[in-house]
Structures are given as C-alpha cells and as structure tokens.
C-alpha cells in the first residue's frame, strides 16, 4: 500500500475545503480537535429492562450551523447496548420522532416477532415492547430503524447504535476490553449537508442507483476526531454505519492491524492486514499495537466505485486519530481466539437464490458518464469541473415519485412488496444459498435477518480469512456470486417475516429487499 506521510494526511485533510464546508484546517499536530465521542454503555436494569427513545435533536457538525437530527436517548446516534449471552431483556422503544419508525436488531438471532422489521411499525408517540433472549456468541452488532421505504433518511438523521453481545468465551481472552479506554467503538458514516446546514437527502435516480454519496466523514458523529487511549494494544470495534459507502481502512504509518472479529463474532485467529475493505452494514473488530505510544490515524483509501471517489475520498482520508499515550494498557493479542465450527465437507443442496436486480441503473449511471466521471477516475486526476458536474447531479437531480422509487430495484426480478411472501426457509437446518447480482456492476452488501451465516465461497474462491467467520452481510460486486451456509434457529411467521436485502439503504428503500418466513 502507499506509505502515508504526515504531509499526505494534511493534504487529504485539506481536501475538505473542496467540499465547500470551510473552516477545516485540521492537522494531526496543532489545531484543537474534537475528541472522539464514546457512546455510553447501556445495560438492562435490575428488572431486566432497557428503555430506548427515538428523539429529535440538534448537532453542530459544521461548527457554526445547527443541524436537525434524530438520535436514540440523545441527539445523534444512540447508546451502546450491552447484552450477555443467556440473558433475556425487555426492550421498550418509544417513538418521539414525527414519523413512523421500527427498531431492528441487526445481527441478533431472534424470532421474527422480535426482529423489528418493516412490519413492526411504531407510530409517533407510541411504544413497542419486545423481549430479546440472547443466545449467540459475543459480537459487535447494531440497531437501526427498518421502516419501509424510509430507512435511509431515518438513518441519515441519526437513528442507529451499537449492540454488543458479551459471553464467557470472549471474557476469558486477554483482549483489551475497557470501554473508551482501550476498547474503542468507531461508527463510520458519510454525510452531505445543504447550504443551511441540514442533512442532504434526496431519493433521485442518482441515489437509488449509486446510494448516498456524502462528502464529509463522521466517526461517532464527529469530524476527524481524536481519541486518547491507553498505551498498549487498542481494540477498535468498527461499524460501517454509512448508508451506502464502502471504505478501505488502513493505518497512517503503515503499521499492521489484526482483525479479530467479523459481523457475528470472533475469528478463529487474528488476521494481520494493512488494508481492510468494509462495506455498508459490516462490522470488524481489530487490535492495533499502540505500545509505542505514538499517535496514528485510521485512514480510508479510495475504493473501486467511481462515484465514491469524489473528493475528499479521492485520496487517503484520515477518519480519526488514535493517541495511545495514557496509562498502560493491559490487553494483548492472543495467537488464537476461538474454535470455529468447520464447514461440513458435504454441503447441503442449493435451496435458495437471491439475485440483486437494478431496473433503472442506466438512468442513474448515464448522467455520470456524460459528466465525465468514469473518464476522470481512469485518468487518476481529480478535475474540479467534472467533480462540480457530478455533485450537481447528486444534489439537483429531482426526487423520484414514490411509485418510481419503489420499482427501481428488486430481488429475484421483483421489487419489494410488504404484502408478498417471497419464499420460506426451513427452520434449524443448514441451508446453502446463492447470492448474486444482475448485470449491473454495483456493489451490493447483502444482509439476512434471523441468522449468522458462513460464506462458503466468493466468486468460486474461499472467502478472505477476515470474512471466513460468522457473518450477516455478504458483499458482492462486479457480477459477483457468493454462496453461504445459513441456519435459522427461530421462526418468522407471515406477519413477522425476516428480510433479506442489500444494505445500501437507498437500494433497500427502492425495492432491493425480499421477505421470507421460517415455519
Ligand atoms: Cu441492518 Cu435489515 O438491516
Ligand atoms: Cu438486520
Ligand atoms: Cu445494492
């Protein structure tokens, strides 16, 4: 990978000025920096209950301008729920925002009735109570609304939070686990703001095809913040909580990091990497050696998708600084983590295909081509005139009618319908599914409710080692095909279906979702 000098980082930082939001002479050395907000942990009370409230608020992401936001128990994002394997909690979600929401526990293996999918609507002023019985390995999961068809804009406003499952096995490992000290949550999102400082959000042809394209990176709701941590091994729990954007994470001084967990829990052993692609909805936990006490940035490098390489994402962009200069840390990197069940040598027959379809992608891609975007990306040089034309398409192309929006994308040739059951899946049986995409070359991080699965193969090859453990998102792109082995331990009835969908929320909200029952 490219070696990132301090200078490169300053240059990448200054690219923010290009985004038109000004006042960002950030530097890793001198200027006062926001400190990384750490979401407060929230455990069940003595009676086993947890109360969440979706509420409105305001934030100053841009320094001088107030942005209207949504949050959970706060103005933006939410607390980190901490649940233990074996525990049963009652969660009450109160909706104090002025629109219908639901609350979905992404990655939690629970019956359909508790899942918080599009059918479990919480009207404004109402509450929803559900029981969650936790029976799965320790993992970094998350929660977010799932109301159809406005999940994308509700998440943009700030409705999302972490949900961490703990268990005895992870507790026995010597991993850094002091919250906010050497166990650091990072929720990475991109946003774009209107000139008056509000979140930009528009479901036009560009968005339903390409997904949301922000020009500012936020980490836990802050721009390029700094975290002061223990001096020692640092654990980063990373959620790509962006609507659509994928990142390619790296460390500014080129030090290695060690991936220890994927979506659904620990890997068998740490995977040493210098670069890690992370798609929308995915989580990874990694350990970084900060024993030398020297600060480093977590950086994102340009990804393959043309429109996601608009500035400031056209070069290495620092997301957060980690300054490990506090008291000595106590955690360390074990050489092995967990015994993962081996995939069966005899795989079950293929029982389900999920093909992600785009019905209007030409309408969302052609204007980009005409604006010169693919040519600019191929040239390797950022051209402000092309960038301006593309940004103009993103912000000015008019919104689709709801009928057009809902018929733009689909799964297995059909746009999503709340009224139709697309298929049913056998309960408590290992199932082999095949996930692929039509002829569009867009990335589709496909997510399935009610399970954690294993990726058997990606484009005919074994998955990357960091995706060989428990997963609930299978990324495909470039005509890709993935096969997975999945099991649904609980039932989902016809009123409480599970969902299978692309986690690019603009795709999901425009039809790229299917629903299924588990008898
Ligand atoms: Cu994270 Cu169906 O969602
Ligand atoms: Cu989910
Ligand atoms: Cu998609």
Coordinates of C-alpha atoms and ligand atoms in Angstrom, one line a residue:
X1 CA 0.0 0.0 0.0
X2 CA 1.0 3.6 -0.2
X3 CA 3.0 4.9 2.7
X4 CA 1.1 7.8 4.1
X5 CA 3.3 10.6 5.2
X6 CA 2.1 13.2 7.6
X7 CA 2.1 15.5 4.6
X8 CA -0.2 13.3 2.6
X9 CA -2.6 13.3 5.5
X10 CA -2.5 17.1 5.8
X11 CA -3.3 17.3 2.1
X12 CA -6.1 14.8 2.3
X13 CA -7.4 16.7 5.3
X14 CA -7.3 20.0 3.4
X15 CA -9.4 18.4 0.6
X16 CA -12.3 19.1 2.9
X17 CA -12.2 22.7 1.9
X18 CA -13.1 21.4 -1.5
X19 CA -16.3 20.0 -0.1
X20 CA -17.4 23.6 0.4
X21 CA -17.9 23.4 4.2
X22 CA -14.8 25.6 5.0
X23 CA -13.3 26.0 8.5
X24 CA -11.4 22.8 8.4
X25 CA -7.7 23.5 8.8
X26 CA -7.3 20.2 10.6
X27 CA -3.9 18.9 11.3
X28 CA -2.9 16.0 13.5
X29 CA -0.5 18.1 15.4
X30 CA -1.6 21.6 16.1
X31 CA -5.3 22.6 15.8
X32 CA -7.7 21.8 18.6
X33 CA -9.5 18.7 17.5
X34 CA -12.9 17.3 18.6
X35 CA -12.4 14.4 20.9
X36 CA -14.0 11.1 19.8
X37 CA -17.4 10.8 21.3
X38 CA -17.8 7.4 23.0
X39 CA -21.4 6.2 23.0
X40 CA -22.4 5.4 26.6
X41 CA -22.9 1.8 27.5
X42 CA -26.5 0.8 28.4
X43 CA -27.2 -2.4 30.2
X44 CA -30.6 -3.8 31.3
X45 CA -31.7 -2.5 34.8
X46 CA -32.3 -4.8 37.7
X47 CA -35.7 -5.7 36.4
X48 CA -34.1 -6.7 33.1
X49 CA -35.5 -3.8 31.1
X50 CA -34.0 -1.4 28.7
X51 CA -35.7 1.8 27.5
X52 CA -34.9 3.4 24.2
X53 CA -36.4 6.6 22.9
X54 CA -36.0 7.8 19.3
X55 CA -36.0 11.5 19.6
X56 CA -35.3 14.7 17.7
X57 CA -32.3 16.9 18.5
X58 CA -29.7 19.2 17.0
X59 CA -26.0 18.9 16.5
X60 CA -23.2 21.3 15.3
X61 CA -21.4 19.1 12.9
X62 CA -20.3 22.2 10.9
X63 CA -19.1 24.3 13.8
X64 CA -21.4 27.3 13.2
X65 CA -24.6 25.8 11.8
X66 CA -27.1 23.7 13.7
X67 CA -28.3 20.5 12.1
X68 CA -31.7 19.0 12.9
X69 CA -31.1 15.4 13.9
X70 CA -32.6 12.2 15.3
X71 CA -31.0 10.1 17.9
X72 CA -31.7 7.3 20.4
X73 CA -31.7 8.5 24.1
X74 CA -29.7 11.5 22.8
X75 CA -29.4 13.9 19.9
X76 CA -27.5 11.8 17.4
X77 CA -26.8 8.0 17.2
X78 CA -27.5 6.0 20.4
X79 CA -26.1 4.3 23.4
X80 CA -24.1 1.0 23.0
X81 CA -26.5 -1.7 24.3
X82 CA -24.6 -4.4 26.2
X83 CA -26.3 -7.7 26.4
X84 CA -24.9 -11.0 27.7
X85 CA -25.4 -14.4 26.2
X86 CA -28.0 -16.2 28.3
X87 CA -29.8 -13.0 29.3
X88 CA -33.4 -12.2 28.5
X89 CA -34.2 -8.5 28.4
X90 CA -37.4 -6.5 27.7
X91 CA -36.7 -3.6 25.4
X92 CA -39.2 -0.7 25.2
X93 CA -38.7 1.5 22.2
X94 CA -40.6 4.8 22.3
X95 CA -41.0 6.8 19.2
X96 CA -40.8 10.5 19.8
X97 CA -39.9 11.5 16.2
X98 CA -42.6 12.8 13.9
X99 CA -42.7 9.8 11.6
X100 CA -43.2 6.0 11.7
X101 CA -40.2 4.0 12.6
X102 CA -39.3 0.5 13.6
X103 CA -36.2 -0.7 15.5
X104 CA -34.3 -3.6 14.1
X105 CA -31.5 -5.5 15.9
X106 CA -29.1 -6.1 13.1
X107 CA -27.2 -9.4 13.6
X108 CA -29.2 -10.6 16.6
X109 CA -30.5 -14.2 16.2
X110 CA -34.1 -13.8 17.5
X111 CA -37.6 -14.8 16.3
X112 CA -39.2 -12.7 13.6
X113 CA -41.7 -11.2 16.1
X114 CA -38.8 -9.5 18.0
X115 CA -36.8 -8.6 14.9
X116 CA -38.1 -5.0 14.4
X117 CA -38.5 -5.4 10.6
X118 CA -40.8 -3.2 8.4
X119 CA -44.0 -4.8 9.7
X120 CA -43.4 -3.8 13.4
X121 CA -44.2 -0.2 12.9
X122 CA -44.0 2.2 15.9
X123 CA -46.2 5.2 15.1
X124 CA -45.2 8.7 16.5
X125 CA -46.0 8.9 20.2
X126 CA -46.3 5.1 20.5
X127 CA -44.0 2.4 22.1
X128 CA -43.1 -1.1 21.1
X129 CA -42.1 -3.7 23.7
X130 CA -40.3 -6.8 22.9
X131 CA -38.2 -9.5 24.6
X132 CA -34.8 -10.3 23.4
X133 CA -33.3 -13.7 24.6
X134 CA -29.6 -13.6 23.8
X135 CA -28.2 -16.9 22.7
X136 CA -25.3 -16.3 20.4
X137 CA -21.5 -15.7 20.6
X138 CA -20.0 -12.4 21.7
X139 CA -20.2 -9.9 18.8
X140 CA -20.5 -6.3 17.8
X141 CA -23.9 -5.8 16.3
X142 CA -26.0 -2.7 15.8
X143 CA -29.6 -1.4 15.8
X144 CA -31.3 0.9 13.4
X145 CA -34.9 1.6 12.0
X146 CA -36.2 -0.5 9.2
X147 CA -39.4 1.3 8.2
X148 CA -40.2 0.9 4.5
X149 CA -39.5 2.9 2.5
X150 CA -37.7 5.5 4.6
X151 CA -34.9 3.6 6.4
X152 CA -32.3 5.6 4.5
X153 CA -33.4 9.0 5.6
X154 CA -34.0 8.0 9.2
X155 CA -30.5 6.6 9.5
X156 CA -29.1 9.7 7.8
X157 CA -30.7 11.8 10.5
X158 CA -29.0 9.7 13.2
X159 CA -31.1 6.7 14.2
X160 CA -28.5 3.9 14.8
X161 CA -26.5 2.5 17.6
X162 CA -24.2 -0.4 18.7
X163 CA -25.4 -3.6 20.3
X164 CA -22.7 -5.6 21.9
X165 CA -23.1 -9.2 22.9
X166 CA -20.7 -10.5 25.6
X167 CA -20.1 -14.1 26.6
X168 CA -17.8 -16.1 28.8
X169 CA -15.5 -17.2 26.0
X170 CA -14.6 -13.7 24.9
X171 CA -14.3 -12.8 28.6
X172 CA -11.6 -15.4 29.1
X173 CA -9.4 -13.9 26.4
X174 CA -6.9 -11.2 27.4
X175 CA -8.4 -8.7 24.8
X176 CA -8.5 -5.0 25.6
X177 CA -12.0 -4.5 27.0
X178 CA -12.1 -1.2 28.9
X179 CA -14.8 0.8 27.1
X180 CA -13.5 4.0 25.7
X181 CA -10.0 3.3 27.2
X182 CA -8.6 0.6 25.1
X183 CA -11.8 -0.8 23.6
X184 CA -12.9 1.9 21.2
X185 CA -16.1 1.9 19.2
X186 CA -15.9 3.6 15.8
X187 CA -19.2 4.2 13.9
X188 CA -18.1 5.4 10.4
X189 CA -20.6 7.4 8.3
X190 CA -20.6 9.8 5.5
X191 CA -22.9 12.8 5.2
X192 CA -23.5 15.7 2.9
X193 CA -25.1 19.0 4.1
X194 CA -27.3 21.5 2.5
X195 CA -26.1 25.2 2.4
X196 CA -28.2 25.9 5.5
X197 CA -26.5 23.1 7.4
X198 CA -29.2 20.4 7.2
X199 CA -28.6 16.8 6.2
X200 CA -28.8 16.5 2.4
X201 CA -31.1 13.6 1.5
X202 CA -32.9 13.0 -1.8
X203 CA -34.2 9.8 -3.4
X204 CA -33.4 10.7 -7.0
X205 CA -32.2 8.4 -9.8
X206 CA -28.6 9.0 -8.8
X207 CA -29.3 7.9 -5.2
X208 CA -31.4 4.8 -5.9
X209 CA -28.7 3.6 -8.3
X210 CA -25.4 4.7 -6.6
X211 CA -26.5 5.1 -3.0
X212 CA -26.0 8.1 -0.7
X213 CA -22.8 10.0 -1.6
X214 CA -21.6 12.1 1.3
X215 CA -18.6 14.5 1.3
X216 CA -17.8 14.5 5.0
X217 CA -16.8 11.6 7.1
X218 CA -18.1 11.4 10.6
X219 CA -16.8 9.0 13.3
X220 CA -19.3 8.6 16.2
X221 CA -20.9 11.8 14.9
X222 CA -17.7 13.9 14.9
X223 CA -15.5 15.1 12.1
X224 CA -11.9 13.8 12.2
X225 CA -11.9 13.4 16.0
X226 CA -9.1 12.3 18.2
X227 CA -9.2 9.5 20.8
X228 CA -6.8 9.4 23.7
X229 CA -6.5 5.8 24.7
X230 CA -4.4 3.6 27.0
X231 CA -0.8 3.0 25.9
X232 CA -0.9 -0.6 24.7
X233 CA -2.9 -2.8 22.5
X234 CA -6.0 -1.0 21.3
X235 CA -9.2 -2.7 20.2
X236 CA -11.3 -0.9 17.6
X237 CA -14.9 -2.0 17.1
X238 CA -15.7 -0.7 13.7
X239 CA -19.2 -0.4 12.3
X240 CA -19.6 0.9 8.7
X241 CA -22.9 2.7 9.6
X242 CA -22.9 4.5 6.3
X243 CA -26.0 4.3 4.1
X244 CA -24.0 3.1 1.0
X245 CA -20.3 4.0 1.1
X246 CA -17.7 1.3 1.4
X247 CA -14.3 2.2 2.9
X248 CA -10.8 0.7 2.6
X249 CA -9.4 1.1 6.0
X250 CA -5.7 1.5 6.7
X251 CA -3.4 3.0 9.3
X252 CA -1.5 6.2 8.5
X253 CA 2.0 5.0 9.5
X254 CA 1.5 1.7 7.7
X255 CA 1.5 -0.4 10.9
X256 CA -0.3 -3.7 10.7
X257 CA -3.6 -4.3 12.4
X258 CA -5.1 -7.6 13.4
X259 CA -8.7 -8.4 12.7
X260 CA -10.1 -10.5 15.5
X261 CA -13.9 -10.5 14.8
X262 CA -16.3 -10.1 11.9
X263 CA -20.0 -9.4 11.9
X264 CA -21.1 -12.3 14.1
X265 CA -18.2 -12.7 16.5
X266 CA -14.6 -13.8 16.9
X267 CA -12.5 -15.3 14.1
X268 CA -10.5 -18.5 14.8
X269 CA -7.3 -16.5 15.0
X270 CA -6.2 -12.9 14.3
X271 CA -5.7 -11.9 10.7
X272 CA -2.9 -9.5 10.1
X273 CA -3.7 -6.8 7.5
X274 CA -2.6 -3.4 6.2
X275 CA -5.8 -2.7 4.3
X276 CA -9.4 -3.8 5.1
X277 CA -12.4 -3.1 2.8
X278 CA -15.6 -2.7 4.9
X279 CA -19.0 -2.5 3.3
X280 CA -22.1 -0.8 4.5
X281 CA -23.6 -2.6 7.5
X282 CA -20.4 -4.7 8.1
X283 CA -18.5 -4.8 11.4
X284 CA -15.0 -5.8 12.2
X285 CA -13.0 -5.7 15.4
X286 CA -9.3 -5.2 15.2
X287 CA -6.4 -4.9 17.5
X288 CA -3.6 -2.3 16.9
X289 CA -0.3 -2.3 18.7
X290 CA -0.1 1.1 20.4
X291 CA 2.6 0.1 22.9
X292 CA 5.0 2.7 21.5
X293 CA 2.6 5.5 22.5
X294 CA 2.8 7.1 19.0
X295 CA -0.3 8.6 17.5
X296 CA -1.7 7.2 14.3
X297 CA -4.7 7.9 12.1
X298 CA -7.2 5.4 10.8
X299 CA -7.4 6.3 7.2
X300 CA -9.7 5.3 4.3
X301 CA -8.2 4.7 0.9
X302 CA -10.1 5.2 -2.4
X303 CA -12.5 2.3 -3.3
X304 CA -13.4 0.9 -6.7
X305 CA -16.8 2.6 -7.2
X306 CA -16.3 5.7 -9.3
X307 CA -18.8 8.0 -7.5
X308 CA -17.4 7.1 -4.1
X309 CA -14.0 8.5 -5.2
X310 CA -15.2 12.1 -5.4
X311 CA -13.3 14.4 -3.1
X312 CA -12.4 14.1 -0.3
X313 CA -12.4 10.4 -0.9
X314 CA -10.1 10.6 -3.9
X315 CA -7.0 10.1 -1.8
X316 CA -6.2 8.8 1.6
X317 CA -8.6 10.4 4.0
X318 CA -7.9 10.4 7.7
X319 CA -11.0 9.4 9.7
X320 CA -9.9 9.5 13.3
X321 CA -6.6 9.9 15.3
X322 CA -5.8 7.4 18.0
X323 CA -3.3 8.8 20.5
X324 CA -2.3 5.9 22.8
X325 CA -0.4 7.9 25.4
X326 CA -2.5 7.2 28.5
X327 CA -1.8 4.8 31.4
X328 CA -0.5 1.4 30.4
X329 CA -3.0 -0.9 28.7
X330 CA -3.5 -4.5 30.0
X331 CA -4.9 -6.2 27.0
X332 CA -2.9 -8.2 24.4
X333 CA -3.2 -10.0 21.2
X334 CA -3.8 -13.8 21.7
X335 CA -2.5 -16.1 19.0
X336 CA -5.7 -17.9 18.7
X337 CA -9.2 -16.8 19.6
X338 CA -11.9 -19.4 19.2
X339 CA -12.7 -22.8 17.7
X340 CA -14.9 -22.0 14.7
X341 CA -17.1 -25.0 13.6
X342 CA -15.6 -26.3 10.3
X343 CA -17.8 -26.1 7.3
X344 CA -19.3 -29.6 6.5
X345 CA -17.4 -31.4 3.8
X346 CA -20.7 -32.5 2.3
X347 CA -22.6 -29.2 1.7
X348 CA -26.4 -29.3 1.5
X349 CA -28.0 -28.8 -1.9
X350 CA -28.7 -25.2 -3.0
X351 CA -32.0 -24.2 -1.6
X352 CA -32.3 -20.5 -2.4
X353 CA -31.1 -18.0 -4.9
X354 CA -31.1 -14.3 -4.2
X355 CA -30.3 -12.1 -7.3
X356 CA -30.0 -8.4 -6.7
X357 CA -31.6 -6.5 -9.6
X358 CA -31.4 -2.9 -10.7
X359 CA -34.2 -1.9 -13.2
X360 CA -33.2 1.7 -13.7
X361 CA -29.4 1.7 -13.3
X362 CA -28.8 3.2 -16.8
X363 CA -30.8 6.2 -15.7
X364 CA -28.6 6.7 -12.7
X365 CA -25.3 5.8 -14.4
X366 CA -25.6 7.5 -17.8
X367 CA -25.5 11.1 -16.5
X368 CA -22.3 10.3 -14.5
X369 CA -20.7 9.0 -17.7
X370 CA -21.9 12.1 -19.6
X371 CA -20.4 14.3 -16.8
X372 CA -17.1 12.6 -17.4
X373 CA -16.8 10.7 -14.1
X374 CA -15.5 7.3 -15.3
X375 CA -13.0 9.0 -17.6
X376 CA -11.8 11.2 -14.8
X377 CA -11.3 8.2 -12.5
X378 CA -9.4 6.3 -15.2
X379 CA -7.1 9.4 -15.7
X380 CA -6.2 9.2 -12.0
X381 CA -6.5 13.0 -11.7
X382 CA -9.3 14.9 -9.9
X383 CA -10.8 17.5 -12.2
X384 CA -12.8 20.2 -10.4
X385 CA -15.1 20.8 -13.4
X386 CA -16.1 17.1 -13.5
X387 CA -16.5 17.0 -9.8
X388 CA -18.8 20.0 -9.9
X389 CA -20.9 18.5 -12.6
X390 CA -21.3 15.2 -10.7
X391 CA -22.0 16.9 -7.4
X392 CA -24.6 19.0 -9.2
X393 CA -26.3 15.8 -10.4
X394 CA -26.3 14.4 -6.9
X395 CA -27.9 17.4 -5.3
X396 CA -30.0 18.8 -8.1
X397 CA -31.5 15.8 -9.9
X398 CA -35.1 15.8 -8.8
X399 CA -36.6 13.3 -6.5
X400 CA -38.4 10.3 -8.0
X401 CA -42.1 9.8 -7.4
X402 CA -42.8 7.2 -4.8
X403 CA -44.0 4.8 -7.5
X404 CA -40.8 5.2 -9.4
X405 CA -38.7 4.9 -6.3
X406 CA -40.3 1.6 -5.2
X407 CA -39.9 0.0 -8.6
X408 CA -36.3 0.9 -9.2
X409 CA -34.6 -2.1 -7.8
X410 CA -35.5 -5.7 -6.8
X411 CA -34.6 -9.1 -5.7
X412 CA -35.2 -12.1 -8.0
X413 CA -36.7 -9.8 -10.6
X414 CA -39.3 -8.3 -8.3
X415 CA -39.3 -5.0 -6.4
X416 CA -40.1 -5.5 -2.7
X417 CA -43.7 -5.7 -1.6
X418 CA -44.9 -5.7 2.0
X419 CA -47.8 -7.9 1.0
X420 CA -46.0 -10.7 -0.7
X421 CA -44.1 -13.5 0.9
X422 CA -41.2 -14.2 -1.4
X423 CA -40.1 -17.6 -0.1
X424 CA -39.9 -19.6 3.1
X425 CA -36.8 -21.2 4.7
X426 CA -36.6 -24.4 6.7
X427 CA -36.1 -24.0 10.4
X428 CA -33.0 -25.2 12.2
X429 CA -31.3 -26.8 9.2
X430 CA -28.1 -26.0 7.5
X431 CA -29.1 -24.3 4.2
X432 CA -26.9 -23.4 1.2
X433 CA -27.9 -20.2 -0.5
X434 CA -26.5 -18.4 -3.5
X435 CA -26.3 -14.6 -3.7
X436 CA -25.6 -12.8 -6.9
X437 CA -26.3 -9.7 -8.9
X438 CA -27.7 -9.0 -12.3
X439 CA -25.6 -7.3 -15.0
X440 CA -25.0 -4.0 -13.1
X441 CA -21.5 -3.8 -11.6
X442 CA -22.6 -2.1 -8.4
X443 CA -21.5 -3.4 -5.0
X444 CA -24.3 -5.0 -3.0
X445 CA -23.6 -5.9 0.6
X446 CA -26.4 -8.4 1.1
X447 CA -27.8 -8.9 4.6
X448 CA -30.1 -11.6 6.0
X449 CA -32.1 -11.4 9.2
X450 CA -32.6 -14.0 11.8
X451 CA -29.2 -15.7 11.4
X452 CA -25.4 -15.5 11.3
X453 CA -24.1 -17.4 8.3
X454 CA -20.7 -18.5 6.9
X455 CA -19.5 -17.6 3.5
X456 CA -18.6 -20.8 1.6
X457 CA -17.2 -19.1 -1.4
X458 CA -17.0 -15.8 -3.1
X459 CA -16.7 -15.9 -6.9
X460 CA -15.7 -19.5 -6.6
X461 CA -12.9 -18.9 -4.2
X462 CA -12.8 -19.3 -0.4
X463 CA -13.7 -16.0 1.4
X464 CA -10.9 -13.7 2.6
X465 CA -9.7 -15.0 6.1
X466 CA -11.3 -12.0 7.8
X467 CA -14.7 -13.0 6.3
X468 CA -14.4 -16.7 7.0
X469 CA -16.1 -16.4 10.4
X470 CA -19.7 -15.5 11.4
X471 CA -21.3 -13.0 9.0
X472 CA -24.6 -11.4 8.4
X473 CA -23.5 -9.3 5.4
X474 CA -22.2 -10.9 2.3
X475 CA -20.7 -8.3 -0.1
X476 CA -20.9 -8.9 -3.8
X477 CA -19.8 -6.7 -6.7
X478 CA -18.7 -6.8 -10.3
X479 CA -21.1 -9.6 -11.3
X480 CA -20.1 -11.4 -8.1
X481 CA -21.6 -14.6 -6.7
X482 CA -21.4 -15.8 -3.1
X483 CA -22.5 -19.0 -1.6
X484 CA -23.4 -19.1 2.1
X485 CA -24.3 -21.7 4.7
X486 CA -27.1 -20.4 6.8
X487 CA -29.3 -21.7 9.6
X488 CA -32.4 -20.1 11.1
X489 CA -33.0 -21.4 14.7
X490 CA -36.2 -19.4 15.2
X491 CA -39.5 -18.9 13.4
X492 CA -40.7 -16.0 11.5
X493 CA -44.4 -16.0 10.7
X494 CA -46.3 -14.4 7.8
X495 CA -46.9 -11.3 9.9
X496 CA -43.3 -11.1 11.3
X497 CA -41.2 -12.0 8.3
X498 CA -37.4 -11.9 8.1
X499 CA -35.8 -9.7 5.5
X500 CA -33.1 -10.4 3.0
X501 CA -31.8 -7.2 1.3
X502 CA -29.0 -5.1 0.1
X503 CA -27.6 -3.0 2.9
X504 CA -27.2 0.0 0.6
X505 CA -30.1 1.7 2.3
X506 CA -31.1 3.5 -0.9
X507 CA -31.3 0.2 -2.7
X508 CA -33.3 -1.3 0.1
X509 CA -35.8 1.6 0.1
X510 CA -36.2 1.3 -3.6
X511 CA -37.1 -2.4 -3.8
X512 CA -33.9 -4.4 -3.3
X513 CA -35.4 -6.5 -0.5
X514 CA -37.3 -9.7 -0.1
X515 CA -39.2 -11.1 2.8
X516 CA -39.4 -14.7 3.9
X517 CA -40.9 -16.9 6.6
X518 CA -39.4 -19.6 8.7
X519 CA -42.2 -22.0 9.7
Ligands
LIG1 CU1 -29.2 -3.7 9.2 CU2 -32.4 -5.4 7.5 O1 -30.8 -4.5 8.4
LIG2 CU1 -30.6 -6.9 10.0
LIG3 CU1 -27.4 -2.9 -3.5

